[in-house]
JSON list of C-alpha atoms and ligand atoms in Angstrom, two decimals:
[
{"chain": "A", "resi": 1, "resn": "UNK", "atom": "CA", "xyz": [256.24, 33.20, 29.78]},
{"chain": "A", "resi": 2, "resn": "UNK", "atom": "CA", "xyz": [255.64, 29.71, 30.99]},
{"chain": "A", "resi": 3, "resn": "UNK", "atom": "CA", "xyz": [257.65, 27.10, 32.80]},
{"chain": "A", "resi": 4, "resn": "UNK", "atom": "CA", "xyz": [258.13, 23.82, 30.96]},
{"chain": "A", "resi": 5, "resn": "UNK", "atom": "CA", "xyz": [258.15, 20.42, 32.65]},
{"chain": "A", "resi": 6, "resn": "UNK", "atom": "CA", "xyz": [261.65, 18.90, 32.80]},
{"chain": "A", "resi": 7, "resn": "UNK", "atom": "CA", "xyz": [261.96, 15.32, 31.64]},
{"chain": "A", "resi": 8, "resn": "UNK", "atom": "CA", "xyz": [264.00, 12.94, 33.77]},
{"chain": "A", "resi": 9, "resn": "UNK", "atom": "CA", "xyz": [265.95, 9.80, 32.94]},
{"chain": "A", "resi": 10, "resn": "UNK", "atom": "CA", "xyz": [265.19, 7.22, 31.81]},
{"chain": "A", "resi": 11, "resn": "UNK", "atom": "CA", "xyz": [263.15, 8.63, 28.93]},
{"chain": "A", "resi": 12, "resn": "UNK", "atom": "CA", "xyz": [263.67, 7.86, 25.24]},
{"chain": "A", "resi": 13, "resn": "UNK", "atom": "CA", "xyz": [263.71, 11.55, 24.23]},
{"chain": "A", "resi": 14, "resn": "UNK", "atom": "CA", "xyz": [266.85, 12.03, 26.33]},
{"chain": "A", "resi": 15, "resn": "UNK", "atom": "CA", "xyz": [268.59, 9.32, 24.29]},
{"chain": "A", "resi": 16, "resn": "UNK", "atom": "CA", "xyz": [267.52, 10.55, 20.86]},
{"chain": "A", "resi": 17, "resn": "UNK", "atom": "CA", "xyz": [269.66, 12.70, 18.56]},
{"chain": "A", "resi": 18, "resn": "UNK", "atom": "CA", "xyz": [268.05, 16.13, 18.15]},
{"chain": "A", "resi": 19, "resn": "UNK", "atom": "CA", "xyz": [267.26, 17.49, 14.67]},
{"chain": "A", "resi": 20, "resn": "UNK", "atom": "CA", "xyz": [268.29, 20.89, 13.27]},
{"chain": "A", "resi": 21, "resn": "UNK", "atom": "CA", "xyz": [265.84, 23.79, 13.50]},
{"chain": "A", "resi": 22, "resn": "UNK", "atom": "CA", "xyz": [264.55, 24.57, 10.00]},
{"chain": "A", "resi": 23, "resn": "UNK", "atom": "CA", "xyz": [264.72, 27.96, 8.30]},
{"chain": "A", "resi": 24, "resn": "UNK", "atom": "CA", "xyz": [260.92, 28.40, 8.54]},
{"chain": "A", "resi": 25, "resn": "UNK", "atom": "CA", "xyz": [260.93, 27.80, 12.30]},
{"chain": "A", "resi": 26, "resn": "UNK", "atom": "CA", "xyz": [262.85, 30.97, 13.20]},
{"chain": "A", "resi": 27, "resn": "UNK", "atom": "CA", "xyz": [260.86, 33.94, 14.46]},
{"chain": "A", "resi": 28, "resn": "UNK", "atom": "CA", "xyz": [258.50, 34.95, 17.30]},
{"chain": "A", "resi": 29, "resn": "UNK", "atom": "CA", "xyz": [257.44, 31.43, 18.25]},
{"chain": "A", "resi": 30, "resn": "UNK", "atom": "CA", "xyz": [261.02, 30.22, 18.56]},
{"chain": "A", "resi": 31, "resn": "UNK", "atom": "CA", "xyz": [262.00, 33.37, 20.49]},
{"chain": "A", "resi": 32, "resn": "UNK", "atom": "CA", "xyz": [259.19, 32.71, 22.96]},
{"chain": "A", "resi": 33, "resn": "UNK", "atom": "CA", "xyz": [260.30, 29.09, 23.29]},
{"chain": "A", "resi": 34, "resn": "UNK", "atom": "CA", "xyz": [263.85, 30.26, 24.07]},
{"chain": "A", "resi": 35, "resn": "UNK", "atom": "CA", "xyz": [262.45, 32.58, 26.76]},
{"chain": "A", "resi": 36, "resn": "UNK", "atom": "CA", "xyz": [260.40, 29.75, 28.26]},
{"chain": "A", "resi": 37, "resn": "UNK", "atom": "CA", "xyz": [263.45, 27.50, 28.29]},
{"chain": "A", "resi": 38, "resn": "UNK", "atom": "CA", "xyz": [265.51, 30.24, 29.96]},
{"chain": "A", "resi": 39, "resn": "UNK", "atom": "CA", "xyz": [262.86, 30.80, 32.66]},
{"chain": "A", "resi": 40, "resn": "UNK", "atom": "CA", "xyz": [262.59, 27.04, 33.20]},
{"chain": "A", "resi": 41, "resn": "UNK", "atom": "CA", "xyz": [266.38, 26.83, 33.61]},
{"chain": "A", "resi": 42, "resn": "UNK", "atom": "CA", "xyz": [266.49, 29.64, 36.16]},
{"chain": "A", "resi": 43, "resn": "UNK", "atom": "CA", "xyz": [263.50, 28.26, 38.07]},
{"chain": "A", "resi": 44, "resn": "UNK", "atom": "CA", "xyz": [264.99, 24.75, 38.34]},
{"chain": "A", "resi": 45, "resn": "UNK", "atom": "CA", "xyz": [267.56, 26.25, 39.22]},
{"chain": "A", "resi": 46, "resn": "UNK", "atom": "CA", "xyz": [270.21, 25.32, 36.68]},
{"chain": "A", "resi": 47, "resn": "UNK", "atom": "CA", "xyz": [273.02, 26.78, 34.57]},
{"chain": "A", "resi": 48, "resn": "UNK", "atom": "CA", "xyz": [272.01, 25.06, 31.34]},
{"chain": "A", "resi": 49, "resn": "UNK", "atom": "CA", "xyz": [269.06, 23.39, 29.63]},
{"chain": "A", "resi": 50, "resn": "UNK", "atom": "CA", "xyz": [268.80, 21.60, 26.29]},
{"chain": "A", "resi": 51, "resn": "UNK", "atom": "CA", "xyz": [265.55, 21.27, 24.32]},
{"chain": "A", "resi": 52, "resn": "UNK", "atom": "CA", "xyz": [265.25, 17.45, 24.65]},
{"chain": "A", "resi": 53, "resn": "UNK", "atom": "CA", "xyz": [265.06, 17.98, 28.42]},
{"chain": "A", "resi": 54, "resn": "UNK", "atom": "CA", "xyz": [261.74, 19.77, 27.90]},
{"chain": "A", "resi": 55, "resn": "UNK", "atom": "CA", "xyz": [260.48, 17.27, 25.34]},
{"chain": "A", "resi": 56, "resn": "UNK", "atom": "CA", "xyz": [261.56, 19.19, 22.25]},
{"chain": "A", "resi": 57, "resn": "UNK", "atom": "CA", "xyz": [263.77, 17.13, 19.94]},
{"chain": "A", "resi": 58, "resn": "UNK", "atom": "CA", "xyz": [265.42, 20.10, 18.20]},
{"chain": "A", "resi": 59, "resn": "UNK", "atom": "CA", "xyz": [268.97, 21.45, 18.36]},
{"chain": "A", "resi": 60, "resn": "UNK", "atom": "CA", "xyz": [268.39, 24.22, 20.89]},
{"chain": "A", "resi": 61, "resn": "UNK", "atom": "CA", "xyz": [270.03, 25.02, 24.21]},
{"chain": "A", "resi": 62, "resn": "UNK", "atom": "CA", "xyz": [270.17, 27.80, 26.75]},
{"chain": "A", "resi": 63, "resn": "UNK", "atom": "CA", "xyz": [272.95, 28.35, 29.29]},
{"chain": "A", "resi": 64, "resn": "UNK", "atom": "CA", "xyz": [274.01, 30.91, 31.85]},
{"chain": "A", "resi": 65, "resn": "UNK", "atom": "CA", "xyz": [277.28, 29.68, 33.35]},
{"chain": "A", "resi": 66, "resn": "UNK", "atom": "CA", "xyz": [277.55, 32.83, 35.48]},
{"chain": "A", "resi": 67, "resn": "UNK", "atom": "CA", "xyz": [274.08, 32.37, 37.02]},
{"chain": "A", "resi": 68, "resn": "UNK", "atom": "CA", "xyz": [275.53, 31.52, 40.40]},
{"chain": "A", "resi": 69, "resn": "UNK", "atom": "CA", "xyz": [278.85, 33.19, 41.08]},
{"chain": "A", "resi": 70, "resn": "UNK", "atom": "CA", "xyz": [281.61, 31.46, 43.05]},
{"chain": "A", "resi": 71, "resn": "UNK", "atom": "CA", "xyz": [280.57, 33.57, 46.01]},
{"chain": "A", "resi": 72, "resn": "UNK", "atom": "CA", "xyz": [277.00, 32.25, 45.76]},
{"chain": "A", "resi": 73, "resn": "UNK", "atom": "CA", "xyz": [275.73, 35.56, 44.36]},
{"chain": "A", "resi": 74, "resn": "UNK", "atom": "CA", "xyz": [272.94, 35.21, 41.79]},
{"chain": "A", "resi": 75, "resn": "UNK", "atom": "CA", "xyz": [273.94, 37.01, 38.57]},
{"chain": "A", "resi": 76, "resn": "UNK", "atom": "CA", "xyz": [271.13, 36.26, 36.21]},
{"chain": "A", "resi": 77, "resn": "UNK", "atom": "CA", "xyz": [271.59, 37.05, 32.54]},
{"chain": "A", "resi": 78, "resn": "UNK", "atom": "CA", "xyz": [275.18, 38.30, 32.35]},
{"chain": "A", "resi": 79, "resn": "UNK", "atom": "CA", "xyz": [276.54, 35.19, 30.60]},
{"chain": "A", "resi": 80, "resn": "UNK", "atom": "CA", "xyz": [273.22, 34.01, 29.16]},
{"chain": "A", "resi": 81, "resn": "UNK", "atom": "CA", "xyz": [273.32, 32.40, 25.72]},
{"chain": "A", "resi": 82, "resn": "UNK", "atom": "CA", "xyz": [270.40, 30.94, 23.75]},
{"chain": "A", "resi": 83, "resn": "UNK", "atom": "CA", "xyz": [271.72, 28.78, 20.92]},
{"chain": "A", "resi": 84, "resn": "UNK", "atom": "CA", "xyz": [269.90, 27.33, 17.95]},
{"chain": "A", "resi": 85, "resn": "UNK", "atom": "CA", "xyz": [271.75, 24.77, 15.78]},
{"chain": "A", "resi": 86, "resn": "UNK", "atom": "CA", "xyz": [275.01, 25.12, 17.74]},
{"chain": "A", "resi": 87, "resn": "UNK", "atom": "CA", "xyz": [278.20, 23.62, 16.29]},
{"chain": "A", "resi": 88, "resn": "UNK", "atom": "CA", "xyz": [281.60, 23.30, 17.91]},
{"chain": "A", "resi": 89, "resn": "UNK", "atom": "CA", "xyz": [284.18, 24.53, 15.39]},
{"chain": "A", "resi": 90, "resn": "UNK", "atom": "CA", "xyz": [287.26, 24.24, 17.61]},
{"chain": "A", "resi": 91, "resn": "UNK", "atom": "CA", "xyz": [288.16, 22.43, 20.79]},
{"chain": "A", "resi": 92, "resn": "UNK", "atom": "CA", "xyz": [291.36, 22.67, 22.79]},
{"chain": "A", "resi": 93, "resn": "UNK", "atom": "CA", "xyz": [293.48, 19.59, 23.41]},
{"chain": "A", "resi": 94, "resn": "UNK", "atom": "CA", "xyz": [293.88, 20.47, 27.06]},
{"chain": "A", "resi": 95, "resn": "UNK", "atom": "CA", "xyz": [291.17, 19.09, 29.23]},
{"chain": "A", "resi": 96, "resn": "UNK", "atom": "CA", "xyz": [289.26, 20.16, 32.27]},
{"chain": "A", "resi": 97, "resn": "UNK", "atom": "CA", "xyz": [287.43, 17.90, 34.67]},
{"chain": "A", "resi": 98, "resn": "UNK", "atom": "CA", "xyz": [284.37, 19.02, 36.57]},
{"chain": "A", "resi": 99, "resn": "UNK", "atom": "CA", "xyz": [281.90, 17.22, 38.79]},
{"chain": "A", "resi": 100, "resn": "UNK", "atom": "CA", "xyz": [278.75, 17.68, 36.73]},
{"chain": "A", "resi": 101, "resn": "UNK", "atom": "CA", "xyz": [275.09, 17.34, 37.59]},
{"chain": "A", "resi": 102, "resn": "UNK", "atom": "CA", "xyz": [272.01, 17.42, 35.38]},
{"chain": "A", "resi": 103, "resn": "UNK", "atom": "CA", "xyz": [268.39, 18.54, 35.83]},
{"chain": "A", "resi": 104, "resn": "UNK", "atom": "CA", "xyz": [267.29, 15.38, 34.00]},
{"chain": "A", "resi": 105, "resn": "UNK", "atom": "CA", "xyz": [269.42, 13.08, 36.17]},
{"chain": "A", "resi": 106, "resn": "UNK", "atom": "CA", "xyz": [268.57, 14.24, 39.71]},
{"chain": "A", "resi": 107, "resn": "UNK", "atom": "CA", "xyz": [270.89, 13.43, 42.60]},
{"chain": "A", "resi": 108, "resn": "UNK", "atom": "CA", "xyz": [273.64, 12.17, 40.32]},
{"chain": "A", "resi": 109, "resn": "UNK", "atom": "CA", "xyz": [277.17, 13.52, 40.12]},
{"chain": "A", "resi": 110, "resn": "UNK", "atom": "CA", "xyz": [279.82, 12.56, 37.62]},
{"chain": "A", "resi": 111, "resn": "UNK", "atom": "CA", "xyz": [283.31, 13.76, 36.77]},
{"chain": "A", "resi": 112, "resn": "UNK", "atom": "CA", "xyz": [283.64, 14.25, 33.01]},
{"chain": "A", "resi": 113, "resn": "UNK", "atom": "CA", "xyz": [286.72, 15.13, 30.93]},
{"chain": "A", "resi": 114, "resn": "UNK", "atom": "CA", "xyz": [285.94, 18.09, 28.68]},
{"chain": "A", "resi": 115, "resn": "UNK", "atom": "CA", "xyz": [287.95, 20.37, 26.39]},
{"chain": "A", "resi": 116, "resn": "UNK", "atom": "CA", "xyz": [289.07, 23.41, 28.39]},
{"chain": "A", "resi": 117, "resn": "UNK", "atom": "CA", "xyz": [288.26, 25.82, 25.53]},
{"chain": "A", "resi": 118, "resn": "UNK", "atom": "CA", "xyz": [285.75, 25.48, 22.70]},
{"chain": "A", "resi": 119, "resn": "UNK", "atom": "CA", "xyz": [284.56, 27.74, 19.90]},
{"chain": "A", "resi": 120, "resn": "UNK", "atom": "CA", "xyz": [280.86, 27.52, 19.08]},
{"chain": "A", "resi": 121, "resn": "UNK", "atom": "CA", "xyz": [278.91, 28.76, 16.08]},
{"chain": "A", "resi": 122, "resn": "UNK", "atom": "CA", "xyz": [275.16, 29.09, 16.45]},
{"chain": "A", "resi": 123, "resn": "UNK", "atom": "CA", "xyz": [272.08, 31.02, 15.38]},
{"chain": "A", "resi": 124, "resn": "UNK", "atom": "CA", "xyz": [269.83, 33.08, 17.63]},
{"chain": "A", "resi": 125, "resn": "UNK", "atom": "CA", "xyz": [266.04, 32.87, 17.57]},
{"chain": "A", "resi": 126, "resn": "UNK", "atom": "CA", "xyz": [265.85, 35.22, 14.60]},
{"chain": "A", "resi": 127, "resn": "UNK", "atom": "CA", "xyz": [268.32, 33.12, 12.58]},
{"chain": "A", "resi": 128, "resn": "UNK", "atom": "CA", "xyz": [271.27, 35.53, 12.89]},
{"chain": "A", "resi": 129, "resn": "UNK", "atom": "CA", "xyz": [274.66, 33.76, 13.14]},
{"chain": "A", "resi": 130, "resn": "UNK", "atom": "CA", "xyz": [277.03, 34.07, 16.12]},
{"chain": "A", "resi": 131, "resn": "UNK", "atom": "CA", "xyz": [280.42, 32.70, 17.06]},
{"chain": "A", "resi": 132, "resn": "UNK", "atom": "CA", "xyz": [282.24, 32.82, 20.38]},
{"chain": "A", "resi": 133, "resn": "UNK", "atom": "CA", "xyz": [284.98, 31.15, 22.37]},
{"chain": "A", "resi": 134, "resn": "UNK", "atom": "CA", "xyz": [284.12, 29.71, 25.78]},
{"chain": "A", "resi": 135, "resn": "UNK", "atom": "CA", "xyz": [286.52, 28.49, 28.44]},
{"chain": "A", "resi": 136, "resn": "UNK", "atom": "CA", "xyz": [286.61, 26.76, 31.80]},
{"chain": "A", "resi": 137, "resn": "UNK", "atom": "CA", "xyz": [283.17, 26.37, 33.42]},
{"chain": "A", "resi": 138, "resn": "UNK", "atom": "CA", "xyz": [281.30, 27.96, 30.49]},
{"chain": "A", "resi": 139, "resn": "UNK", "atom": "CA", "xyz": [283.00, 25.47, 28.16]},
{"chain": "A", "resi": 140, "resn": "UNK", "atom": "CA", "xyz": [282.02, 22.58, 30.45]},
{"chain": "A", "resi": 141, "resn": "UNK", "atom": "CA", "xyz": [278.38, 23.70, 30.67]},
{"chain": "A", "resi": 142, "resn": "UNK", "atom": "CA", "xyz": [278.07, 24.06, 26.90]},
{"chain": "A", "resi": 143, "resn": "UNK", "atom": "CA", "xyz": [279.65, 20.68, 26.19]},
{"chain": "A", "resi": 144, "resn": "UNK", "atom": "CA", "xyz": [277.20, 19.13, 28.67]},
{"chain": "A", "resi": 145, "resn": "UNK", "atom": "CA", "xyz": [274.24, 20.75, 26.88]},
{"chain": "A", "resi": 146, "resn": "UNK", "atom": "CA", "xyz": [275.65, 19.88, 23.44]},
{"chain": "A", "resi": 147, "resn": "UNK", "atom": "CA", "xyz": [275.83, 16.25, 24.61]},
{"chain": "A", "resi": 148, "resn": "UNK", "atom": "CA", "xyz": [272.06, 16.36, 25.21]},
{"chain": "A", "resi": 149, "resn": "UNK", "atom": "CA", "xyz": [271.55, 17.21, 21.53]},
{"chain": "A", "resi": 150, "resn": "UNK", "atom": "CA", "xyz": [273.37, 13.97, 20.67]},
{"chain": "A", "resi": 151, "resn": "UNK", "atom": "CA", "xyz": [271.20, 11.98, 23.07]},
{"chain": "A", "resi": 152, "resn": "UNK", "atom": "CA", "xyz": [273.99, 11.73, 25.63]},
{"chain": "A", "resi": 153, "resn": "UNK", "atom": "CA", "xyz": [273.48, 12.38, 29.35]},
{"chain": "A", "resi": 154, "resn": "UNK", "atom": "CA", "xyz": [275.78, 11.97, 32.35]},
{"chain": "A", "resi": 155, "resn": "UNK", "atom": "CA", "xyz": [274.58, 8.37, 32.51]},
{"chain": "A", "resi": 156, "resn": "UNK", "atom": "CA", "xyz": [276.50, 7.69, 29.28]},
{"chain": "A", "resi": 157, "resn": "UNK", "atom": "CA", "xyz": [279.63, 9.17, 30.86]},
{"chain": "A", "resi": 158, "resn": "UNK", "atom": "CA", "xyz": [279.58, 6.80, 33.79]},
{"chain": "A", "resi": 159, "resn": "UNK", "atom": "CA", "xyz": [280.34, 3.12, 34.38]},
{"chain": "A", "resi": 160, "resn": "UNK", "atom": "CA", "xyz": [277.71, 0.53, 33.59]},
{"chain": "A", "resi": 161, "resn": "UNK", "atom": "CA", "xyz": [277.54, -0.43, 37.24]},
{"chain": "A", "resi": 162, "resn": "UNK", "atom": "CA", "xyz": [277.00, 3.13, 38.51]},
{"chain": "A", "resi": 163, "resn": "UNK", "atom": "CA", "xyz": [274.36, 3.68, 35.80]},
{"chain": "A", "resi": 164, "resn": "UNK", "atom": "CA", "xyz": [272.34, 0.54, 36.53]},
{"chain": "A", "resi": 165, "resn": "UNK", "atom": "CA", "xyz": [272.54, 1.19, 40.26]},
{"chain": "A", "resi": 166, "resn": "UNK", "atom": "CA", "xyz": [271.20, 4.72, 39.75]},
{"chain": "A", "resi": 167, "resn": "UNK", "atom": "CA", "xyz": [268.39, 3.67, 37.40]},
{"chain": "A", "resi": 168, "resn": "UNK", "atom": "CA", "xyz": [267.45, 0.81, 39.74]},
{"chain": "A", "resi": 169, "resn": "UNK", "atom": "CA", "xyz": [267.11, 3.24, 42.61]},
{"chain": "A", "resi": 170, "resn": "UNK", "atom": "CA", "xyz": [264.99, 5.58, 40.48]},
{"chain": "A", "resi": 171, "resn": "UNK", "atom": "CA", "xyz": [262.71, 2.75, 39.39]},
{"chain": "A", "resi": 172, "resn": "UNK", "atom": "CA", "xyz": [262.15, 1.65, 42.96]},
{"chain": "A", "resi": 173, "resn": "UNK", "atom": "CA", "xyz": [261.29, 5.18, 43.99]},
{"chain": "A", "resi": 174, "resn": "UNK", "atom": "CA", "xyz": [258.86, 5.62, 41.06]},
{"chain": "A", "resi": 175, "resn": "UNK", "atom": "CA", "xyz": [257.10, 2.41, 42.05]},
{"chain": "A", "resi": 176, "resn": "UNK", "atom": "CA", "xyz": [256.74, 3.60, 45.63]},
{"chain": "A", "resi": 177, "resn": "UNK", "atom": "CA", "xyz": [255.32, 6.94, 44.46]},
{"chain": "A", "resi": 178, "resn": "UNK", "atom": "CA", "xyz": [252.78, 5.18, 42.24]},
{"chain": "A", "resi": 179, "resn": "UNK", "atom": "CA", "xyz": [251.45, 3.16, 45.12]},
{"chain": "B", "resi": 201, "resn": "LIG", "atom": "ZN1", "xyz": [271.98, 17.85, 31.57]}
]
């Protein structure tokens, strides 16, 4: 297993729409990639990670919304999902709002309106199909990761002003680090 470097905004891969994983890409290599993504997510630490965040422009995500319990307990693996070519087939009309953060947008917090319940269809690393309903925090996490596959980050869910202020700050810091 190896940890993958996490790409941070602004980077064009985070704004690009991811492509579907092809039939011939399923198998051991993809399974290993899913494991690497999972380890990278836990090491960050985070509750979700989408492939574009590690420089892979394919429709893949991993998430473990139960990773850190409400009591701060670490419960690794219980709610873990690794999704290839995920598709939302149903979303509830009632919404939920959460203050979200993102491994690719460090030190940034944004309230986003999400569907409270979604149903997702996906394939695992072997190509087998799955379908499941997710609600509350799990639903929020998955919608956040699904956004990444459309090239959307929290910075697209915020005001122009807040976005340009954040990116300005990041640019200044990068310049300082380069000196
Ligand atoms: Zn994110």
